[in-house]
Short mmCIF file of N, CA, C and O in Angstrom, two decimals:
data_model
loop_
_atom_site.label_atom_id
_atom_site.label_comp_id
_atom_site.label_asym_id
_atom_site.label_seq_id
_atom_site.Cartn_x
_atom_site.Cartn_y
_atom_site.Cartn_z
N UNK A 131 10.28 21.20 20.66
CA UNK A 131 11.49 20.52 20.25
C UNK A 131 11.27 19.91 18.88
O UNK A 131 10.23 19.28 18.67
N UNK A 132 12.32 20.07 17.79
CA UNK A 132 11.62 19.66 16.75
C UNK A 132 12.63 18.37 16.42
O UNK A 132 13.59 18.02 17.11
N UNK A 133 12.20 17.80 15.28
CA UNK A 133 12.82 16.30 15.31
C UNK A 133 14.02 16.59 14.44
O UNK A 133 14.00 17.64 13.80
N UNK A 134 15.01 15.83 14.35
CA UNK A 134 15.73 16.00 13.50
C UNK A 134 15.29 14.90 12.38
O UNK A 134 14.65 13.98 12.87
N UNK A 135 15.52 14.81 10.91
CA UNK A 135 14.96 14.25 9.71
C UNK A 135 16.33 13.40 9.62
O UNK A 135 17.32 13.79 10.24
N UNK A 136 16.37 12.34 8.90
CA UNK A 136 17.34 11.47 8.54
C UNK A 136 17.75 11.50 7.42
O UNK A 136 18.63 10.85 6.85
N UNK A 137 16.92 12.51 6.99
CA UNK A 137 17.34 13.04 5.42
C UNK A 137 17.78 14.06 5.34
O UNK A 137 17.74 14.51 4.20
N UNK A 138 18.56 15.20 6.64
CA UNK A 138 18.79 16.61 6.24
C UNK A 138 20.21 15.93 6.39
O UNK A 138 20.82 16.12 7.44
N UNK A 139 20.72 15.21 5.49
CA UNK A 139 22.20 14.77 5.48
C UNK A 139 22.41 15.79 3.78
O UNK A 139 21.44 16.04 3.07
N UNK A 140 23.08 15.99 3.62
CA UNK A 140 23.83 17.25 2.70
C UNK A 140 23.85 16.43 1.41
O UNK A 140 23.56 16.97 0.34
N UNK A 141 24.26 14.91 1.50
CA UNK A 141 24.41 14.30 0.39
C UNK A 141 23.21 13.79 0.06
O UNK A 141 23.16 13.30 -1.06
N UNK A 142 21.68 13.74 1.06
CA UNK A 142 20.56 13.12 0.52
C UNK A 142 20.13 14.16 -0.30
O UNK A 142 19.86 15.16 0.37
N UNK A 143 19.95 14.30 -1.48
CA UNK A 143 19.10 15.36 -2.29
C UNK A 143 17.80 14.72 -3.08
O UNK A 143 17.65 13.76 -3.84
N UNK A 144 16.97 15.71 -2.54
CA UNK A 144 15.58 15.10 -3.46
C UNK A 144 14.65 14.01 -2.65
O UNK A 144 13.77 13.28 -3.10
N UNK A 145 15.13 14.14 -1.31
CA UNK A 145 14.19 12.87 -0.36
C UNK A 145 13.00 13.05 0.10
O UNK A 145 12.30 12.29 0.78
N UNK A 146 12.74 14.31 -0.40
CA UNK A 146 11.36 15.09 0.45
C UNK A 146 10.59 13.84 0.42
O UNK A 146 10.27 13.25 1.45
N UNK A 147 10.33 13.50 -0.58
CA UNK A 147 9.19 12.96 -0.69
C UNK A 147 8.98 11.43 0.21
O UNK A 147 7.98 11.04 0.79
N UNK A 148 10.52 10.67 0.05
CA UNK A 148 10.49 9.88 0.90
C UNK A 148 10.10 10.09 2.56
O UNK A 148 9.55 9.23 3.25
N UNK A 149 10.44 11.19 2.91
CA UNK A 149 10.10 11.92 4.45
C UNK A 149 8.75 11.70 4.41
O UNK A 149 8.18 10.97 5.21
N UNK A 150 8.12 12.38 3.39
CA UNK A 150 6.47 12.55 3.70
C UNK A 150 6.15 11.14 3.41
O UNK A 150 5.47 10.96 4.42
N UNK A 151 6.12 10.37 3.00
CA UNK A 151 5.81 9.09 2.74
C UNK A 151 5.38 8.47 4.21
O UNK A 151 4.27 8.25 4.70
N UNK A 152 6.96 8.25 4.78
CA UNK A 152 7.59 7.86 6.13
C UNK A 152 6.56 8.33 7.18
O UNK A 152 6.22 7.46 7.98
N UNK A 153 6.09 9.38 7.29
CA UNK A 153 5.65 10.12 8.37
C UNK A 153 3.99 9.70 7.94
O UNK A 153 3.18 9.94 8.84
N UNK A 154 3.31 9.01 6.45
CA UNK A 154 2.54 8.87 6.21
C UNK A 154 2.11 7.38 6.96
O UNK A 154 1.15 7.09 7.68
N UNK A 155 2.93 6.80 6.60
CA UNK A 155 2.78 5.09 7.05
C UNK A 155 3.13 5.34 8.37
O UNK A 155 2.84 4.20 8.72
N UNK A 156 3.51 5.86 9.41
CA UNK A 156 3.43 6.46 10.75
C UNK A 156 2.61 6.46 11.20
O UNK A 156 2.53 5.71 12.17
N UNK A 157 1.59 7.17 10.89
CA UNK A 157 0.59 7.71 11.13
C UNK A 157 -0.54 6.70 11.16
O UNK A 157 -1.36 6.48 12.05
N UNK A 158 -0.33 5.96 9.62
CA UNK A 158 -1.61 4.76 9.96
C UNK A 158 -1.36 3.47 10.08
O UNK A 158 -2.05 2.56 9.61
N UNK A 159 -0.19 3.34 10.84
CA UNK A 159 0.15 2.14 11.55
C UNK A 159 -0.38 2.11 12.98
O UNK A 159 0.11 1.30 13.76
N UNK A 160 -1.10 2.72 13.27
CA UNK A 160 -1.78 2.59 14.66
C UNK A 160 -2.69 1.65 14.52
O UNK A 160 -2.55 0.71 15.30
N UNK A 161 -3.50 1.59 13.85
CA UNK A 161 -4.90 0.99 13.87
C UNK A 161 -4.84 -0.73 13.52
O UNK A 161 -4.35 -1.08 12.44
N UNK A 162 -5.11 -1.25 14.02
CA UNK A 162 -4.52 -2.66 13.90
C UNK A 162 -5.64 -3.84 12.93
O UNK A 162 -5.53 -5.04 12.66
N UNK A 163 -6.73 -2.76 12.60
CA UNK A 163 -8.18 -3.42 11.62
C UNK A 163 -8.19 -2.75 10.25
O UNK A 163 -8.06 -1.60 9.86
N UNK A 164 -8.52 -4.48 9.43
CA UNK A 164 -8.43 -5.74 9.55
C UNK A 164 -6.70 -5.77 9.51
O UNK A 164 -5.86 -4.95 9.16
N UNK A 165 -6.62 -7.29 10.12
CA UNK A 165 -5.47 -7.48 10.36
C UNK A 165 -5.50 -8.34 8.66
O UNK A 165 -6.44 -8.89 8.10
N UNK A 166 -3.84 -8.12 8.15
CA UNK A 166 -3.41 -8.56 7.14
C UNK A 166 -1.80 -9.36 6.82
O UNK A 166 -0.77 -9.51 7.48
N UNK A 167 -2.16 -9.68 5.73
CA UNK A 167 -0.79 -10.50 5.41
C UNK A 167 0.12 -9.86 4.10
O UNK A 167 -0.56 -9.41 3.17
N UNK A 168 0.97 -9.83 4.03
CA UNK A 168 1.95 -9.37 2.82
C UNK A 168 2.61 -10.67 2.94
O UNK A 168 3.09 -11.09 3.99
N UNK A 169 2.61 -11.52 1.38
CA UNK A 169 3.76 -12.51 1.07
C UNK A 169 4.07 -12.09 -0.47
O UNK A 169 3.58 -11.26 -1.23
N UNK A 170 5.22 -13.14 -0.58
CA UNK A 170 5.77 -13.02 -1.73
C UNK A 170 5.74 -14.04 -2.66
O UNK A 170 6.54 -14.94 -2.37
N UNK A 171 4.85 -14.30 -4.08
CA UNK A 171 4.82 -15.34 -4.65
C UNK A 171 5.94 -15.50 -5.86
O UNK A 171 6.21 -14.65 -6.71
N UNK A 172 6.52 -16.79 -5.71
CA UNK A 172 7.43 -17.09 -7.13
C UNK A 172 7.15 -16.90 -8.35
O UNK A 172 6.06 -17.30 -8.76
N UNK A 173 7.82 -16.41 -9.02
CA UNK A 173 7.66 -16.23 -10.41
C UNK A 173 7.26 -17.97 -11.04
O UNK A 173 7.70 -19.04 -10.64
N UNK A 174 6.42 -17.71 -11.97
CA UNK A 174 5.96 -19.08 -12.56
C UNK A 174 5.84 -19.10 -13.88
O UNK A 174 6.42 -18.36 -14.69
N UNK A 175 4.71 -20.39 -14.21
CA UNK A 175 5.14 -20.32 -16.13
C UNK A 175 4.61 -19.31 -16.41
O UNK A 175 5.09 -18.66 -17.34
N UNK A 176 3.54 -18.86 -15.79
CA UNK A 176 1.84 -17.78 -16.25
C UNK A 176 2.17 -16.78 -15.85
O UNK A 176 1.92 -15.82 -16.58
N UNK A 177 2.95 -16.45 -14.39
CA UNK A 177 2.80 -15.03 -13.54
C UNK A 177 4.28 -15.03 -13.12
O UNK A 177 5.05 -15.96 -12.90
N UNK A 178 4.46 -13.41 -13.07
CA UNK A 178 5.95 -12.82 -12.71
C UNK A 178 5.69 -12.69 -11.21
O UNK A 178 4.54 -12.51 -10.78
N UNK A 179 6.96 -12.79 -10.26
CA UNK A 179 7.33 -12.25 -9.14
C UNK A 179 6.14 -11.44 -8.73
O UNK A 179 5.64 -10.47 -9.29
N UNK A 180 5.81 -12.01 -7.70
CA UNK A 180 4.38 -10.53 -7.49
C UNK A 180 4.36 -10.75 -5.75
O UNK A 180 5.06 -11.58 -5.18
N UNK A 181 3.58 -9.98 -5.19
CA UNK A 181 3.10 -9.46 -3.81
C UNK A 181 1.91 -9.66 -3.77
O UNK A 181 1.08 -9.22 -4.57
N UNK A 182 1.67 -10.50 -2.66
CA UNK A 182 -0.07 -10.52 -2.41
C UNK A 182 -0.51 -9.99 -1.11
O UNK A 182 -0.14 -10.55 -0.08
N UNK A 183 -1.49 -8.69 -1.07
CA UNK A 183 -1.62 -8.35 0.40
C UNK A 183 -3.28 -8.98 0.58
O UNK A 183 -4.22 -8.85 -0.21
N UNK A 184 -3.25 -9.61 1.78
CA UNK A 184 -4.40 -10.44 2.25
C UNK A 184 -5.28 -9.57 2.94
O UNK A 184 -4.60 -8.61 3.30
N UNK A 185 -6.31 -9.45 3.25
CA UNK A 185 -7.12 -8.90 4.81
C UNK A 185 -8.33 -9.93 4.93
O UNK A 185 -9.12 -10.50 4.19
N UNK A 186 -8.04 -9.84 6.27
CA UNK A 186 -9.49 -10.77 6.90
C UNK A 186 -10.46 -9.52 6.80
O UNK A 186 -10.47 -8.53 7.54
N UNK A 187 -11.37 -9.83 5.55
CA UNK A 187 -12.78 -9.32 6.01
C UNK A 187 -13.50 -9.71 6.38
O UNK A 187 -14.36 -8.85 6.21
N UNK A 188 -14.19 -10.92 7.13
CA UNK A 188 -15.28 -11.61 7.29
C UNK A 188 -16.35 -10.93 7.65
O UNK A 188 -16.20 -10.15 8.59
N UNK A 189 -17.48 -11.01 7.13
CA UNK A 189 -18.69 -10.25 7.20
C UNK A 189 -18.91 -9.35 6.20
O UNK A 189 -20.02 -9.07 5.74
N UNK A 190 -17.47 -8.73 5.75
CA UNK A 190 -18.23 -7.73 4.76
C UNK A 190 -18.50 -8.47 3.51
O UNK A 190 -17.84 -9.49 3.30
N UNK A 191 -19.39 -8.09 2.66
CA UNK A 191 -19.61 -8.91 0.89
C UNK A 191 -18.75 -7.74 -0.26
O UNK A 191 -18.33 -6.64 0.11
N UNK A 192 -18.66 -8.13 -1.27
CA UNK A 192 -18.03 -7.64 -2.45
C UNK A 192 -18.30 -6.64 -2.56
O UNK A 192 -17.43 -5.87 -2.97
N UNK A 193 -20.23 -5.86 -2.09
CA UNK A 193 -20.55 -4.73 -2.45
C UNK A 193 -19.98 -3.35 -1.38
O UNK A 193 -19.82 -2.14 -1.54
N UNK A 194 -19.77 -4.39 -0.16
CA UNK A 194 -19.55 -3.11 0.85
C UNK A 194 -17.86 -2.75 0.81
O UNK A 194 -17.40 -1.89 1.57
N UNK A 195 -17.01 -3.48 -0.15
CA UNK A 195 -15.64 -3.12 -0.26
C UNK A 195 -15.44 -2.60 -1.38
O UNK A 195 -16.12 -2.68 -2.40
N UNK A 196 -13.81 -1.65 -1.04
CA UNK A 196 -14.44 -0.65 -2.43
C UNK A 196 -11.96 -0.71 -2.52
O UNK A 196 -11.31 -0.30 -1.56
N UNK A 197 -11.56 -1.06 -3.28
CA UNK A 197 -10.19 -0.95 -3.53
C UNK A 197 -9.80 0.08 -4.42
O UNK A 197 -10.46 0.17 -5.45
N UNK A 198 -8.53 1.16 -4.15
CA UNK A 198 -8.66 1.87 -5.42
C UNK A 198 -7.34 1.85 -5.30
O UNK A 198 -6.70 1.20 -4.47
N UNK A 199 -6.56 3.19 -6.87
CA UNK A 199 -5.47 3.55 -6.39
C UNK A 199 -5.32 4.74 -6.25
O UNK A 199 -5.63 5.33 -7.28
N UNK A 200 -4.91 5.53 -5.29
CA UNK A 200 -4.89 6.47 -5.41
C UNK A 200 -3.45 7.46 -5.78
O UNK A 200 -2.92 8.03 -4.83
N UNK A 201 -2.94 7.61 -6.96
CA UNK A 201 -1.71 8.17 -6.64
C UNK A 201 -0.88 7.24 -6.40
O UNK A 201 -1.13 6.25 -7.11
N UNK A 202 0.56 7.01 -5.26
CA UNK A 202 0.92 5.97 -5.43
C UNK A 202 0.73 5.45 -4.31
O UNK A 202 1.67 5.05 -3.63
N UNK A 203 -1.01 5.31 -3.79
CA UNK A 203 -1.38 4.46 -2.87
C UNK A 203 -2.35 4.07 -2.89
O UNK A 203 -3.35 4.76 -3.11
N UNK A 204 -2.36 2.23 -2.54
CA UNK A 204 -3.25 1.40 -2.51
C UNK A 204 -4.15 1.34 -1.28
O UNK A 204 -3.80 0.91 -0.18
N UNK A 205 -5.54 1.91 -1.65
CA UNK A 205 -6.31 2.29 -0.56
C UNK A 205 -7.63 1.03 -0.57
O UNK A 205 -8.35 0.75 -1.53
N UNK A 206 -7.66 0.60 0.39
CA UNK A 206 -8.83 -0.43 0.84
C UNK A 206 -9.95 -0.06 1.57
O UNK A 206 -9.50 0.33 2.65
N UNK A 207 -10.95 0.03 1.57
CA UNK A 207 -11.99 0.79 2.28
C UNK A 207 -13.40 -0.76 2.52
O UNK A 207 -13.77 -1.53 1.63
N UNK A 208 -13.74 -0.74 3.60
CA UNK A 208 -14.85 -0.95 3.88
C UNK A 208 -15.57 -0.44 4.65
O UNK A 208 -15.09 0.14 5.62
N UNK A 209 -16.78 -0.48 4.47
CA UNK A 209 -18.06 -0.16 5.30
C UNK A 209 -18.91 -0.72 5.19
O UNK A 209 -19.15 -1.20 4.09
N UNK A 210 -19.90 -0.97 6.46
CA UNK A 210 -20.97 -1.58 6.99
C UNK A 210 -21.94 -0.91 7.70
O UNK A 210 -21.87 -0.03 8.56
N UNK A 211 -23.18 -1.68 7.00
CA UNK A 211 -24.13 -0.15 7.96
C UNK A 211 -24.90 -1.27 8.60
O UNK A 211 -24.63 -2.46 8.39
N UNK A 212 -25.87 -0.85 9.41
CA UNK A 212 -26.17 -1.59 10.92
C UNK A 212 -27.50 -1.58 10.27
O UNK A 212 -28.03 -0.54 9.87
N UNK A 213 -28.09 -2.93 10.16
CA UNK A 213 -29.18 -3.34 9.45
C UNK A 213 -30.52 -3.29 10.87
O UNK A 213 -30.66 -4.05 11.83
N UNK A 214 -31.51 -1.79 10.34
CA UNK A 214 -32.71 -1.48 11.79
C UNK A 214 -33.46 -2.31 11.61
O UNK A 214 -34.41 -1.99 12.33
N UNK A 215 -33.75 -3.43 11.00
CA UNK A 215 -35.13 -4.18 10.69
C UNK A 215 -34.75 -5.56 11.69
O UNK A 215 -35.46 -6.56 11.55
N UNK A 216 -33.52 -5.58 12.78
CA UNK A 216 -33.07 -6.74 13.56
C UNK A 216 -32.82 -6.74 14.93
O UNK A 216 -31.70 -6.36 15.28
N UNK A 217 -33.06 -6.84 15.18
CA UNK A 217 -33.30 -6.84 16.85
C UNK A 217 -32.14 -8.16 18.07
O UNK A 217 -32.47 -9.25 18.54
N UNK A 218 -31.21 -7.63 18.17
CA UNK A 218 -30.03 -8.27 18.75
C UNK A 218 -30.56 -8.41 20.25
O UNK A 218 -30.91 -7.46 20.95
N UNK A 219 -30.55 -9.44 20.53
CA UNK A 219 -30.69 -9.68 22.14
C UNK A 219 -28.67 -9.81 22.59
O UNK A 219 -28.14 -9.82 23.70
N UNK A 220 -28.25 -9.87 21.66
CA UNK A 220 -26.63 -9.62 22.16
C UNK A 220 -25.65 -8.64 20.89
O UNK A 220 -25.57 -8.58 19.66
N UNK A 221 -25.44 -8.42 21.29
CA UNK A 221 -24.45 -7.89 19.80
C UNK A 221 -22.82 -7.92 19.98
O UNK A 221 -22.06 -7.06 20.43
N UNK A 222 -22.58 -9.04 19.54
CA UNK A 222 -20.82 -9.50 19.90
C UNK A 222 -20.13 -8.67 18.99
O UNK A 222 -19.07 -8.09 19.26
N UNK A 223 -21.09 -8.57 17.24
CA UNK A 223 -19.88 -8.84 16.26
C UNK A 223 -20.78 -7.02 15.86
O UNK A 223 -21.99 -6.79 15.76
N UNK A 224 -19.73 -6.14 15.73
CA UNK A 224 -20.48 -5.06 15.72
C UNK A 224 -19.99 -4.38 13.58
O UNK A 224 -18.95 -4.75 13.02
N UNK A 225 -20.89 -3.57 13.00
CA UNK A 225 -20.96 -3.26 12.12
C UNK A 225 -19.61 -2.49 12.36
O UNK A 225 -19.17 -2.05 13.43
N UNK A 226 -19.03 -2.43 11.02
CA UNK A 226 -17.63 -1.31 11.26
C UNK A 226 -17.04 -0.77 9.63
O UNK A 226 -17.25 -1.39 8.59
N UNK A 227 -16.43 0.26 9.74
CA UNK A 227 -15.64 0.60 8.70
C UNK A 227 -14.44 0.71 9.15
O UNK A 227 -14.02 0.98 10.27
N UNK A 228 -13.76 0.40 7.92
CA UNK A 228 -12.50 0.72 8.51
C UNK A 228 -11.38 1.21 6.64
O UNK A 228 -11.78 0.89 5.52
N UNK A 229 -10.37 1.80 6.88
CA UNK A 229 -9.58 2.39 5.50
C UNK A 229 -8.34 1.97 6.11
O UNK A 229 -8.08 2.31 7.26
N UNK A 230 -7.41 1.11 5.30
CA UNK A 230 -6.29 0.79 5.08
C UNK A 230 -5.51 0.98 3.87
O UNK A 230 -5.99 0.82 2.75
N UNK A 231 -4.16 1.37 4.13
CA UNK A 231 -3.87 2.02 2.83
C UNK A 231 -2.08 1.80 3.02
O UNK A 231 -1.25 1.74 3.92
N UNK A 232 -2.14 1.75 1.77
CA UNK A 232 -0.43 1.15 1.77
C UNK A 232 0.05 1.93 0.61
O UNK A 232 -0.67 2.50 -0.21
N UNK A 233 1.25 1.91 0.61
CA UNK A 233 2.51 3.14 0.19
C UNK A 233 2.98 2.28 -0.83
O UNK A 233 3.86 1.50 -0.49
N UNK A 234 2.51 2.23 -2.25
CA UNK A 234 3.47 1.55 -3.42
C UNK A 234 4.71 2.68 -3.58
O UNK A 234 4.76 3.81 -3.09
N UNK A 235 5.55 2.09 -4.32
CA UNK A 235 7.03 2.60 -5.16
C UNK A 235 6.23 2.86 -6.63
O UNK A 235 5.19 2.33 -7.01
N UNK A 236 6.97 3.73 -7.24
CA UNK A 236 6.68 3.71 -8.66
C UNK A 236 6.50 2.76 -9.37
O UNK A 236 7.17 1.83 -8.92
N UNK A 237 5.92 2.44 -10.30
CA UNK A 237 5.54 1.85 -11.65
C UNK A 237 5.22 0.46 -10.89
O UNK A 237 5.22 -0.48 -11.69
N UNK A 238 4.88 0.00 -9.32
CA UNK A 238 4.00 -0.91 -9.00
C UNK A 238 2.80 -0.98 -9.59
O UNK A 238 2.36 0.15 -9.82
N UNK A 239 2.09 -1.84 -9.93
CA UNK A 239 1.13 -2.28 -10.80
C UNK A 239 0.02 -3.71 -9.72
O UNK A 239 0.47 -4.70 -9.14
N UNK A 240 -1.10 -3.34 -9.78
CA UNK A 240 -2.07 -3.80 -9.50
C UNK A 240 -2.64 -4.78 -10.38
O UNK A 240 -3.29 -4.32 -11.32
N UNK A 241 -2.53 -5.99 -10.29
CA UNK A 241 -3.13 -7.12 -11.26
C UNK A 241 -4.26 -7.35 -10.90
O UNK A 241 -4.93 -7.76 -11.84
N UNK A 242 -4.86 -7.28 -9.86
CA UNK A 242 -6.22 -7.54 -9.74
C UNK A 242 -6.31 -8.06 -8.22
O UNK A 242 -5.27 -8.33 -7.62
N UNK A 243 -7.89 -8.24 -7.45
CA UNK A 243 -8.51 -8.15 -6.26
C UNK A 243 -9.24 -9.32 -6.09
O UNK A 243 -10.26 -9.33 -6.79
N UNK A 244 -9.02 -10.57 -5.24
CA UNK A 244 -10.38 -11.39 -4.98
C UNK A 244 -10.61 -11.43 -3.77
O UNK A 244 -9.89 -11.08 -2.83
N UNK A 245 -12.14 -12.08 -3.79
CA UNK A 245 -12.78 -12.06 -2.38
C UNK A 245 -12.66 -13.67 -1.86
O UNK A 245 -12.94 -14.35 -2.85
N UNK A 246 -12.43 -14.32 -1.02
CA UNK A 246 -13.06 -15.77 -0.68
C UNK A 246 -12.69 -15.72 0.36
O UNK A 246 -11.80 -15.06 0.90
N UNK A 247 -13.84 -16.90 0.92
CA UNK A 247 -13.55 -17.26 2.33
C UNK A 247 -13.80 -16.17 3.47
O UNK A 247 -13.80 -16.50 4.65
N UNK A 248 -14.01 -14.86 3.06
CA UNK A 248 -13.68 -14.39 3.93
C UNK A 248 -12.49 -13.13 4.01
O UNK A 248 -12.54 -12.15 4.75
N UNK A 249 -11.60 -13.43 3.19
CA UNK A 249 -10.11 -13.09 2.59
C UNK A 249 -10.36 -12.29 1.49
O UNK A 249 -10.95 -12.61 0.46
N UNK A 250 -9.80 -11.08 1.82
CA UNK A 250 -9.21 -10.32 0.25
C UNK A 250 -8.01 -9.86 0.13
O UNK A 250 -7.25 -9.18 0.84
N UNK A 251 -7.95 -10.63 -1.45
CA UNK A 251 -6.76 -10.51 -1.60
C UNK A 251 -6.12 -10.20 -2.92
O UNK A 251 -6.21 -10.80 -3.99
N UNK A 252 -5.36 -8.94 -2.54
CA UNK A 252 -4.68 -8.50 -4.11
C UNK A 252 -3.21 -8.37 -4.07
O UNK A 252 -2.43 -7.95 -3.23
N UNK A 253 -3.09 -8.85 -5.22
CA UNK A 253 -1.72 -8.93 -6.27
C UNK A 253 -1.47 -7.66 -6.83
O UNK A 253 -2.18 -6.83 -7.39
N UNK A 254 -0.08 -7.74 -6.47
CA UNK A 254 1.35 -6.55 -6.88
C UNK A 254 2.18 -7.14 -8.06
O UNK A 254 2.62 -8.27 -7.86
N UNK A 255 2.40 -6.65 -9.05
CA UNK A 255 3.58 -6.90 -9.56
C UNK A 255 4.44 -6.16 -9.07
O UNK A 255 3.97 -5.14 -8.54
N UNK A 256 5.94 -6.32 -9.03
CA UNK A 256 6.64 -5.17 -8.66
C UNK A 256 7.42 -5.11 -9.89
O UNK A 256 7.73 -6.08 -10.57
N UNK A 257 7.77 -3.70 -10.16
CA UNK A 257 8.71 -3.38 -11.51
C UNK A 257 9.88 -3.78 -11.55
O UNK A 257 10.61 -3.51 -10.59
N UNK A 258 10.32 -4.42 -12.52
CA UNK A 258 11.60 -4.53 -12.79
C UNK A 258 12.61 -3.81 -13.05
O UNK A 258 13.04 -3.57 -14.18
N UNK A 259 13.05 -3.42 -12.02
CA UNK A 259 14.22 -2.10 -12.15
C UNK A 259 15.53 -2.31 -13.73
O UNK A 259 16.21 -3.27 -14.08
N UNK A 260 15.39 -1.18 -14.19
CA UNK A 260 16.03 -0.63 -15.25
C UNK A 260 17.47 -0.38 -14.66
O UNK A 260 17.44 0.50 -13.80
N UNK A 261 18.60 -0.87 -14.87
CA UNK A 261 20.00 0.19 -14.74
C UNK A 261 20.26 0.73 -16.10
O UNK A 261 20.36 0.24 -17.23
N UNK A 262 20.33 1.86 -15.60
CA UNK A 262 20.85 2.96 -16.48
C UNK A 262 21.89 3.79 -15.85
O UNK A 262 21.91 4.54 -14.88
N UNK A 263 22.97 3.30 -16.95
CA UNK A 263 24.54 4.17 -16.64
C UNK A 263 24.49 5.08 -18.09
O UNK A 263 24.34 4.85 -19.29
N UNK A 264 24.77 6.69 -16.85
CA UNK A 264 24.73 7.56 -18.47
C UNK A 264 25.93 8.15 -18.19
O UNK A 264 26.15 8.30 -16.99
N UNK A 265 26.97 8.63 -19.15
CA UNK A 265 27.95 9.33 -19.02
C UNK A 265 27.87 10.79 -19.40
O UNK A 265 27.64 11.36 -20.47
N UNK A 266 28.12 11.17 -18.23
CA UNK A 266 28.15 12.54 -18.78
C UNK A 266 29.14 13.37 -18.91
O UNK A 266 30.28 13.18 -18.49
N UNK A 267 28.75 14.32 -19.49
CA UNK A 267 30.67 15.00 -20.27
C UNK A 267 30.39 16.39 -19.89
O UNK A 267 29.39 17.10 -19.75
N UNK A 268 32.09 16.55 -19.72
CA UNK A 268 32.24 17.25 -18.90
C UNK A 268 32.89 18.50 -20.02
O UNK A 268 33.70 18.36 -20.94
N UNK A 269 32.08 19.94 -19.47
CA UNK A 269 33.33 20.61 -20.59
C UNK A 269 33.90 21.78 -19.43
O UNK A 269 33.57 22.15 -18.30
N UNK A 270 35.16 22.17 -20.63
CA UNK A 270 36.06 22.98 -19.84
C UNK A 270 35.80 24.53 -20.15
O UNK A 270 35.82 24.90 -21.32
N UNK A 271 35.56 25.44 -19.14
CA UNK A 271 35.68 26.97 -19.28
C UNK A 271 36.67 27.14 -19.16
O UNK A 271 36.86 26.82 -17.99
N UNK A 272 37.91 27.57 -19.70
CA UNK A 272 39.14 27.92 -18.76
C UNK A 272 38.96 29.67 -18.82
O UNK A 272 39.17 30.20 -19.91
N UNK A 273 38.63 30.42 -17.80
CA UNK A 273 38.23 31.90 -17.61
C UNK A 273 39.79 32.69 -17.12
O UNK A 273 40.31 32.73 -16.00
N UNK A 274 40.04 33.02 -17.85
CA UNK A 274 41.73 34.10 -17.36
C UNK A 274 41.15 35.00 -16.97
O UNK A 274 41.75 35.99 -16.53
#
């Protein structure tokens, strides 16, 4: 049985890409690690309107996280490797990797990444949308 798309409407043209997007963030909304925050900070004297996405890393350090962009997605990666020289009589808190990755819009822009506390956290600008009204002209064939 196949699905029907919300985009095979006649007047959506050009959505492909939104579809694949959609079906992308689908997919890795399962995994619930690290858990994170998206807020929205006020524009100020120094900094424009921006997005800050948070994640609890605790445990990992600066070297074992790695942020990139890829295309128009913001990919977060950590890993941890399981240190043999230690000998756990319990092991609660276990070594882990994990890749989180989020779906920017065009001409989103990455200001930069910090670590504290525990917390990482990077800043979005988001673009300031352009309106552009173009007129376009129309000509006449008249074909007898």
């Amino acid at each position: 049985m196949s699905r029907q798309s919300p985009f095979g409407h006649p007047f959506l043209l050009g959505f492909d890409e939104i579809e694949q997007a959609l079906d992308r963030v689908a997919k890795a909304a399962g995994d619930g690690y690290p858990p994170y925050n998206i807020e929205r900070l006020p524009r100020t004297e120094h900094a424009p309107e921006r997005l800050r996405i948070t994640l609890a890393v605790a445990g990992f350090t600066q070297d074992q996280l790695e942020v990139t962009l890829e295309e128009s997605q913001l990919v977060i990666r950590g890993r941890q490797s399981d240190d043999k020289t230690r000998h756990f009589l319990h092991r609660g808190i276990a070594a882990r990797q994990f890749q989180r990755t989020f779906l920017l819009v065009d001409g989103m822009e990455v200001m930069g990444a910090d670590l504290s506390n525990g917390l990482l956290s990077i800043d979005l600008v988001r673009p300031e949308p352009e309106r552009v009204i173009r007129k376009i002209n129309i000509s006449a064939s008249d074909k007898v």
